[in-house]
CSV table of C-alpha atoms in Angstrom, one decimal:
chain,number,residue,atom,x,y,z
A,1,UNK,CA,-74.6,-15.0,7.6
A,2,UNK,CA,-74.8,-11.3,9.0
A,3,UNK,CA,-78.3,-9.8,7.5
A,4,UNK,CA,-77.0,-6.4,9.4
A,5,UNK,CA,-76.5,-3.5,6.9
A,6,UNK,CA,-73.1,-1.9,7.0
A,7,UNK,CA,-72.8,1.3,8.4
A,8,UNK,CA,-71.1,3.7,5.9
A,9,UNK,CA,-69.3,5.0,9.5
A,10,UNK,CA,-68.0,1.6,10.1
A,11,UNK,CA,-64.6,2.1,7.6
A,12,UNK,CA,-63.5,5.2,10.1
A,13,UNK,CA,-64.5,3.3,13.4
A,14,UNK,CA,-62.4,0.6,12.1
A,15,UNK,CA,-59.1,2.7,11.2
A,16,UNK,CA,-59.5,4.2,14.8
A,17,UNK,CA,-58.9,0.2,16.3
A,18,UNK,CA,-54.9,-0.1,14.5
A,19,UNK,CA,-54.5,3.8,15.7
A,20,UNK,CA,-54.9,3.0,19.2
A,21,UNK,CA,-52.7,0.3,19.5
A,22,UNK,CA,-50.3,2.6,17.7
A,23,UNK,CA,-50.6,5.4,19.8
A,24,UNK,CA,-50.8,3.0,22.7
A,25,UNK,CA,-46.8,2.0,21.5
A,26,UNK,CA,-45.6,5.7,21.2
A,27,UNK,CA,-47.2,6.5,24.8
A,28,UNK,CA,-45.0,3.2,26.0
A,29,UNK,CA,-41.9,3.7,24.0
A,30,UNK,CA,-41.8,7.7,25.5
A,31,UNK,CA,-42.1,6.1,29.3
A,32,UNK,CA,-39.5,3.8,28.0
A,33,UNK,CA,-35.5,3.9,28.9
A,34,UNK,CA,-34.1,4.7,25.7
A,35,UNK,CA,-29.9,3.4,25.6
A,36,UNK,CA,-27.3,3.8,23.4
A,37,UNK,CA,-26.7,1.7,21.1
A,38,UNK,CA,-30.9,1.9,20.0
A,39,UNK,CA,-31.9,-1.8,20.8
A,40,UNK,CA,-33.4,-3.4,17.6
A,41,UNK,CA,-37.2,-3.7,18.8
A,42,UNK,CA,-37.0,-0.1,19.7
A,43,UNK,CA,-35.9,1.0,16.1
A,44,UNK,CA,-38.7,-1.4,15.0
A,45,UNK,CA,-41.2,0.2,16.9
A,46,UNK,CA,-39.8,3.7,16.2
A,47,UNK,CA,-40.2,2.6,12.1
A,48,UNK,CA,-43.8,1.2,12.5
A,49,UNK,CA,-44.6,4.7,14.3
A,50,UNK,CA,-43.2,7.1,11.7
A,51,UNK,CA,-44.6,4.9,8.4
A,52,UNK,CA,-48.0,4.6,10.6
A,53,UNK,CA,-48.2,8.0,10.7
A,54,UNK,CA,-47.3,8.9,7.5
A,55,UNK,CA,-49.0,6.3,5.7
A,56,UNK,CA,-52.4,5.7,7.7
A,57,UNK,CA,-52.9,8.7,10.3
A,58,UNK,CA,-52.3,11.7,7.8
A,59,UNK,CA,-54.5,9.9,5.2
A,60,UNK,CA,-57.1,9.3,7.6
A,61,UNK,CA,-57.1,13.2,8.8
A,62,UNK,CA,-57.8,13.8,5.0
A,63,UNK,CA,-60.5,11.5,4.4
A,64,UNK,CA,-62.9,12.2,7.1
A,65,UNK,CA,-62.4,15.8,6.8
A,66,UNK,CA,-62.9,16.0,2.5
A,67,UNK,CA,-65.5,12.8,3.0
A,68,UNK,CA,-66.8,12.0,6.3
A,69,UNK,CA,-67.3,15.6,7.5
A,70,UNK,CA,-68.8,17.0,4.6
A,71,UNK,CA,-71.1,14.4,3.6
A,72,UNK,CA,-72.2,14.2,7.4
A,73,UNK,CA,-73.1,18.2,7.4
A,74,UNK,CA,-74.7,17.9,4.2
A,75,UNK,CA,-76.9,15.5,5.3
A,76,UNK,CA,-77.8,17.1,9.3
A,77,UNK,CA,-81.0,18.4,9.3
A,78,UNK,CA,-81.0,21.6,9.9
A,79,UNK,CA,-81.4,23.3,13.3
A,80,UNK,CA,-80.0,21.7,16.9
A,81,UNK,CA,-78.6,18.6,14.7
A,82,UNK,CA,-76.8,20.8,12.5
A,83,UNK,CA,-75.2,23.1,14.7
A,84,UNK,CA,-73.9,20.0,16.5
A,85,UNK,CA,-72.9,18.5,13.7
A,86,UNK,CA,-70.9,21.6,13.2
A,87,UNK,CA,-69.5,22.0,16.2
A,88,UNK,CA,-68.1,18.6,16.1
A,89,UNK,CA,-66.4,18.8,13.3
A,90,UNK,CA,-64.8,22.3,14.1
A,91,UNK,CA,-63.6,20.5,17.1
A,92,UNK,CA,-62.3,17.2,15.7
A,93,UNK,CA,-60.7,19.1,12.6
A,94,UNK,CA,-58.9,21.6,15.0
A,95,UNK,CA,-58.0,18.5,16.9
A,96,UNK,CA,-56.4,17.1,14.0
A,97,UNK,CA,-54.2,20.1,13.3
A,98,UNK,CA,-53.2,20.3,16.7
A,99,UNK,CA,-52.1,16.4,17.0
A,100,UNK,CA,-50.3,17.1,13.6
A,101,UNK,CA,-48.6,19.6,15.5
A,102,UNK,CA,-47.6,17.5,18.5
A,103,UNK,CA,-45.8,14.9,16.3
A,104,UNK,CA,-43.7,17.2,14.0
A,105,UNK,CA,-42.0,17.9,17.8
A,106,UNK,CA,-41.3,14.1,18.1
A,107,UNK,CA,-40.7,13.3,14.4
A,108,UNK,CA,-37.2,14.2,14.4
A,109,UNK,CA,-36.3,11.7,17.2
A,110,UNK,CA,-38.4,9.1,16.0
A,111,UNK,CA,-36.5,8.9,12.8
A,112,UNK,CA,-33.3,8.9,14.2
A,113,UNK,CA,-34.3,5.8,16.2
A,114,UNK,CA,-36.1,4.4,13.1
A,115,UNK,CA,-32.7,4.6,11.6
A,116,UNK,CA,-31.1,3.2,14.7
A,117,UNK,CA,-29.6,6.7,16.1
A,118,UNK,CA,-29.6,6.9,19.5
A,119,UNK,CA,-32.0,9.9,20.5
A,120,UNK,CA,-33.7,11.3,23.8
A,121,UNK,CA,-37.2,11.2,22.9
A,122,UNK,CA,-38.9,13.6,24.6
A,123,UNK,CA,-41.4,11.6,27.2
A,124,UNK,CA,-43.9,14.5,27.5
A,125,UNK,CA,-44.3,15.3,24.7
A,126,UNK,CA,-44.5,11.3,23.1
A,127,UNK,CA,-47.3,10.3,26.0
A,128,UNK,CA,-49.0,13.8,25.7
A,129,UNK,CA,-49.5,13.2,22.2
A,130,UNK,CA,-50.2,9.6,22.2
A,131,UNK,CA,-52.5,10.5,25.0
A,132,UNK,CA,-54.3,13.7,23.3
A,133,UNK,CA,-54.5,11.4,19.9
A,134,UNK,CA,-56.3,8.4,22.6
A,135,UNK,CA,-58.8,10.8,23.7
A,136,UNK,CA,-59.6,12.1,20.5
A,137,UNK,CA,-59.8,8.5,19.2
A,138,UNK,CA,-61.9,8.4,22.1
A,139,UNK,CA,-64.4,11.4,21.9
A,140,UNK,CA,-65.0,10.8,17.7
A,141,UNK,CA,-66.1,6.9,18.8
A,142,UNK,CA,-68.1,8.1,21.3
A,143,UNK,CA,-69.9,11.0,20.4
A,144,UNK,CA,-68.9,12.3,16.2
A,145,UNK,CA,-69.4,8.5,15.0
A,146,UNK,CA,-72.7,7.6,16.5
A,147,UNK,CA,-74.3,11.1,15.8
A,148,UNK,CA,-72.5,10.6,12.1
A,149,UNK,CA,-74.4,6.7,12.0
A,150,UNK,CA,-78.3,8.2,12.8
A,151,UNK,CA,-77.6,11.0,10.5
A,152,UNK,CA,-76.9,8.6,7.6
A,153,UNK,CA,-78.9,5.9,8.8
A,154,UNK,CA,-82.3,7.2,6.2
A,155,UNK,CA,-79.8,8.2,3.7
A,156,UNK,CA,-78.6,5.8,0.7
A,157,UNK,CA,-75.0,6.3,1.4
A,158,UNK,CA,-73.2,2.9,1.0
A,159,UNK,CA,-70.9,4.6,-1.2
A,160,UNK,CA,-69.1,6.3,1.2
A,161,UNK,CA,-68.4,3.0,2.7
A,162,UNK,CA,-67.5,1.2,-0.5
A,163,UNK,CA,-65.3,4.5,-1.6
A,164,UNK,CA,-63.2,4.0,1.4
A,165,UNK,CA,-63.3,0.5,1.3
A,166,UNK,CA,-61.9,0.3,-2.5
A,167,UNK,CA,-59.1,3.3,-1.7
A,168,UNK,CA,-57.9,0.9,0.8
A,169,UNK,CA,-57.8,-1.8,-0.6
A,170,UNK,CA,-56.6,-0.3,-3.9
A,171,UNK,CA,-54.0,-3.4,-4.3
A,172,UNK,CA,-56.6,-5.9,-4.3
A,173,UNK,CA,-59.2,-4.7,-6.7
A,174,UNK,CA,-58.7,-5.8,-10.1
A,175,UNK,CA,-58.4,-3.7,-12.5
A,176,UNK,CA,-60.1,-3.8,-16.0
A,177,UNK,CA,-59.3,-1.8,-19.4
Protein backbone atom coordinates (compact mmCIF):
# COMPACT_ATOMS: atom_id res chain seq x y z
CA UNK A 1 0.00 0.00 0.00
CA UNK A 2 1.61 3.46 -1.01
CA UNK A 3 1.35 5.72 2.35
CA UNK A 4 2.96 8.60 -0.12
CA UNK A 5 0.64 11.60 -0.49
CA UNK A 6 -0.23 12.53 -4.04
CA UNK A 7 1.24 15.47 -5.37
CA UNK A 8 -1.61 17.83 -6.78
CA UNK A 9 1.40 18.27 -9.75
CA UNK A 10 1.27 14.65 -10.43
CA UNK A 11 -2.03 14.87 -12.95
CA UNK A 12 0.10 17.37 -15.38
CA UNK A 13 3.41 15.31 -15.06
CA UNK A 14 1.37 12.44 -16.05
CA UNK A 15 -0.34 13.95 -19.29
CA UNK A 16 3.29 15.08 -20.29
CA UNK A 17 4.25 10.85 -20.44
CA UNK A 18 1.28 10.03 -23.53
CA UNK A 19 2.51 13.69 -25.12
CA UNK A 20 5.98 12.51 -25.58
CA UNK A 21 5.35 9.48 -27.22
CA UNK A 22 3.06 11.47 -29.36
CA UNK A 23 5.29 14.03 -30.34
CA UNK A 24 7.91 11.34 -30.48
CA UNK A 25 5.51 9.73 -33.61
CA UNK A 26 5.04 13.17 -35.43
CA UNK A 27 9.05 13.86 -35.15
CA UNK A 28 9.25 10.03 -36.83
CA UNK A 29 6.43 10.27 -39.31
CA UNK A 30 8.05 13.94 -40.70
CA UNK A 31 11.68 11.98 -41.21
CA UNK A 32 9.44 9.40 -42.72
CA UNK A 33 9.09 8.63 -46.75
CA UNK A 34 5.61 9.59 -47.31
CA UNK A 35 4.13 7.51 -50.86
CA UNK A 36 1.30 7.73 -52.70
CA UNK A 37 -1.21 5.88 -52.19
CA UNK A 38 -0.90 6.94 -48.02
CA UNK A 39 -0.07 3.43 -46.45
CA UNK A 40 -2.78 2.52 -43.85
CA UNK A 41 -0.39 2.82 -40.54
CA UNK A 42 0.58 6.17 -41.76
CA UNK A 43 -3.10 7.43 -41.98
CA UNK A 44 -3.43 5.80 -38.54
CA UNK A 45 -0.79 7.57 -37.10
CA UNK A 46 -1.67 10.84 -38.94
CA UNK A 47 -5.42 10.30 -37.10
CA UNK A 48 -3.98 9.56 -33.58
CA UNK A 49 -1.83 12.90 -34.16
CA UNK A 50 -4.63 15.26 -35.20
CA UNK A 51 -7.38 13.83 -32.42
CA UNK A 52 -4.31 13.86 -29.80
CA UNK A 53 -3.92 17.23 -30.46
CA UNK A 54 -7.20 18.37 -30.50
CA UNK A 55 -8.54 16.37 -27.81
CA UNK A 56 -5.55 16.14 -25.12
CA UNK A 57 -2.82 18.86 -26.05
CA UNK A 58 -5.18 21.96 -26.47
CA UNK A 59 -7.03 20.92 -23.36
CA UNK A 60 -4.04 20.46 -21.46
CA UNK A 61 -2.65 24.19 -22.65
CA UNK A 62 -5.94 25.33 -20.96
CA UNK A 63 -5.81 23.68 -17.87
CA UNK A 64 -2.49 24.44 -16.50
CA UNK A 65 -2.68 27.95 -17.65
CA UNK A 66 -6.61 28.72 -15.99
CA UNK A 67 -5.46 26.03 -13.00
CA UNK A 68 -2.04 25.10 -12.61
CA UNK A 69 -0.45 28.55 -13.30
CA UNK A 70 -2.66 30.54 -11.37
CA UNK A 71 -3.11 28.57 -8.34
CA UNK A 72 0.88 28.03 -8.41
CA UNK A 73 1.42 32.12 -8.38
CA UNK A 74 -1.11 32.54 -5.89
CA UNK A 75 0.42 30.44 -3.65
CA UNK A 76 4.62 31.65 -4.35
CA UNK A 77 5.68 33.49 -1.68
CA UNK A 78 6.44 36.55 -2.52
CA UNK A 79 9.96 37.87 -3.47
CA UNK A 80 12.80 35.58 -5.48
CA UNK A 81 10.06 32.63 -5.55
CA UNK A 82 7.52 34.69 -6.99
CA UNK A 83 9.25 36.36 -9.63
CA UNK A 84 10.42 32.87 -10.73
CA UNK A 85 7.33 31.56 -10.55
CA UNK A 86 6.41 34.37 -12.84
CA UNK A 87 8.82 34.09 -15.18
CA UNK A 88 8.08 30.52 -15.71
CA UNK A 89 4.88 30.80 -16.54
CA UNK A 90 5.41 33.75 -18.98
CA UNK A 91 7.78 31.45 -20.63
CA UNK A 92 5.78 28.20 -20.66
CA UNK A 93 2.51 30.12 -21.68
CA UNK A 94 4.30 31.88 -24.58
CA UNK A 95 5.69 28.50 -25.34
CA UNK A 96 2.31 27.23 -25.64
CA UNK A 97 1.20 29.79 -28.12
CA UNK A 98 4.05 29.36 -30.08
CA UNK A 99 3.80 25.34 -30.41
CA UNK A 100 0.07 26.16 -31.22
CA UNK A 101 1.49 28.05 -33.89
CA UNK A 102 3.89 25.36 -35.27
CA UNK A 103 1.07 22.85 -35.78
CA UNK A 104 -1.65 24.98 -37.54
CA UNK A 105 1.47 24.85 -40.36
CA UNK A 106 1.33 21.03 -40.35
CA UNK A 107 -2.48 20.53 -39.57
CA UNK A 108 -3.53 20.82 -43.02
CA UNK A 109 -1.28 17.86 -44.18
CA UNK A 110 -1.92 15.88 -41.33
CA UNK A 111 -5.60 15.71 -42.12
CA UNK A 112 -5.23 14.93 -45.53
CA UNK A 113 -3.24 11.86 -44.53
CA UNK A 114 -5.69 11.16 -41.62
CA UNK A 115 -8.12 10.98 -44.41
CA UNK A 116 -5.76 8.96 -46.48
CA UNK A 117 -4.76 11.86 -49.01
CA UNK A 118 -1.45 11.70 -50.11
CA UNK A 119 0.36 14.91 -48.78
CA UNK A 120 4.10 16.14 -48.46
CA UNK A 121 4.42 16.79 -44.91
CA UNK A 122 6.63 19.23 -44.34
CA UNK A 123 9.83 17.41 -42.34
CA UNK A 124 11.07 20.71 -40.76
CA UNK A 125 8.56 21.87 -39.72
CA UNK A 126 6.86 18.24 -38.26
CA UNK A 127 10.43 17.43 -36.24
CA UNK A 128 10.91 21.18 -35.34
CA UNK A 129 7.64 21.09 -33.71
CA UNK A 130 7.69 17.71 -32.23
CA UNK A 131 11.07 18.69 -31.16
CA UNK A 132 10.24 22.33 -29.66
CA UNK A 133 6.98 20.52 -28.00
CA UNK A 134 9.97 17.62 -26.42
CA UNK A 135 11.86 20.24 -24.94
CA UNK A 136 9.20 22.10 -23.52
CA UNK A 137 7.78 18.78 -22.19
CA UNK A 138 11.16 18.67 -21.08
CA UNK A 139 12.00 22.09 -19.33
CA UNK A 140 8.17 22.10 -17.43
CA UNK A 141 9.26 18.39 -15.90
CA UNK A 142 12.37 19.59 -15.01
CA UNK A 143 12.24 22.88 -13.67
CA UNK A 144 8.03 24.46 -13.66
CA UNK A 145 6.87 20.99 -12.04
CA UNK A 146 9.24 20.55 -9.18
CA UNK A 147 9.23 24.36 -8.27
CA UNK A 148 5.23 24.00 -8.71
CA UNK A 149 5.47 20.60 -6.07
CA UNK A 150 7.57 22.64 -3.06
CA UNK A 151 5.26 25.50 -3.58
CA UNK A 152 2.23 23.44 -2.86
CA UNK A 153 3.80 21.01 -0.78
CA UNK A 154 2.46 23.21 2.92
CA UNK A 155 -0.68 24.05 1.05
CA UNK A 156 -4.05 21.85 1.31
CA UNK A 157 -4.44 21.58 -2.36
CA UNK A 158 -5.58 18.00 -3.13
CA UNK A 159 -8.32 19.53 -4.96
CA UNK A 160 -6.48 20.53 -7.73
CA UNK A 161 -5.53 16.98 -8.16
CA UNK A 162 -8.93 15.53 -7.68
CA UNK A 163 -10.41 18.45 -10.06
CA UNK A 164 -8.25 17.23 -12.87
CA UNK A 165 -8.53 13.85 -11.95
CA UNK A 166 -12.59 13.86 -12.14
CA UNK A 167 -12.58 16.13 -15.56
CA UNK A 168 -10.67 13.32 -16.98
CA UNK A 169 -12.22 10.81 -16.05
CA UNK A 170 -15.62 12.47 -16.49
CA UNK A 171 -17.05 9.05 -18.16
CA UNK A 172 -16.33 7.05 -15.21
CA UNK A 173 -17.75 8.96 -12.35
CA UNK A 174 -21.22 8.27 -11.51
CA UNK A 175 -23.49 10.52 -11.60
CA UNK A 176 -26.17 11.17 -8.91
CA UNK A 177 -29.57 13.39 -9.10
Amino acid sequence: MNTTPANPTDDFSQCHVSIIENFKQLRELGMSEITDPVQPETQAIAQKLLDFYHEVVLNHHHEEEQELFNIVMDCASPGSELVQTSQMVKRLTEEHRHLEKEWKKIEGDIKKLAKGQFARLDKEASVGMAEHYLLHAKYEESFFLPLSAEILKNTDLESLGLSLHTRHNLHKTPCYI
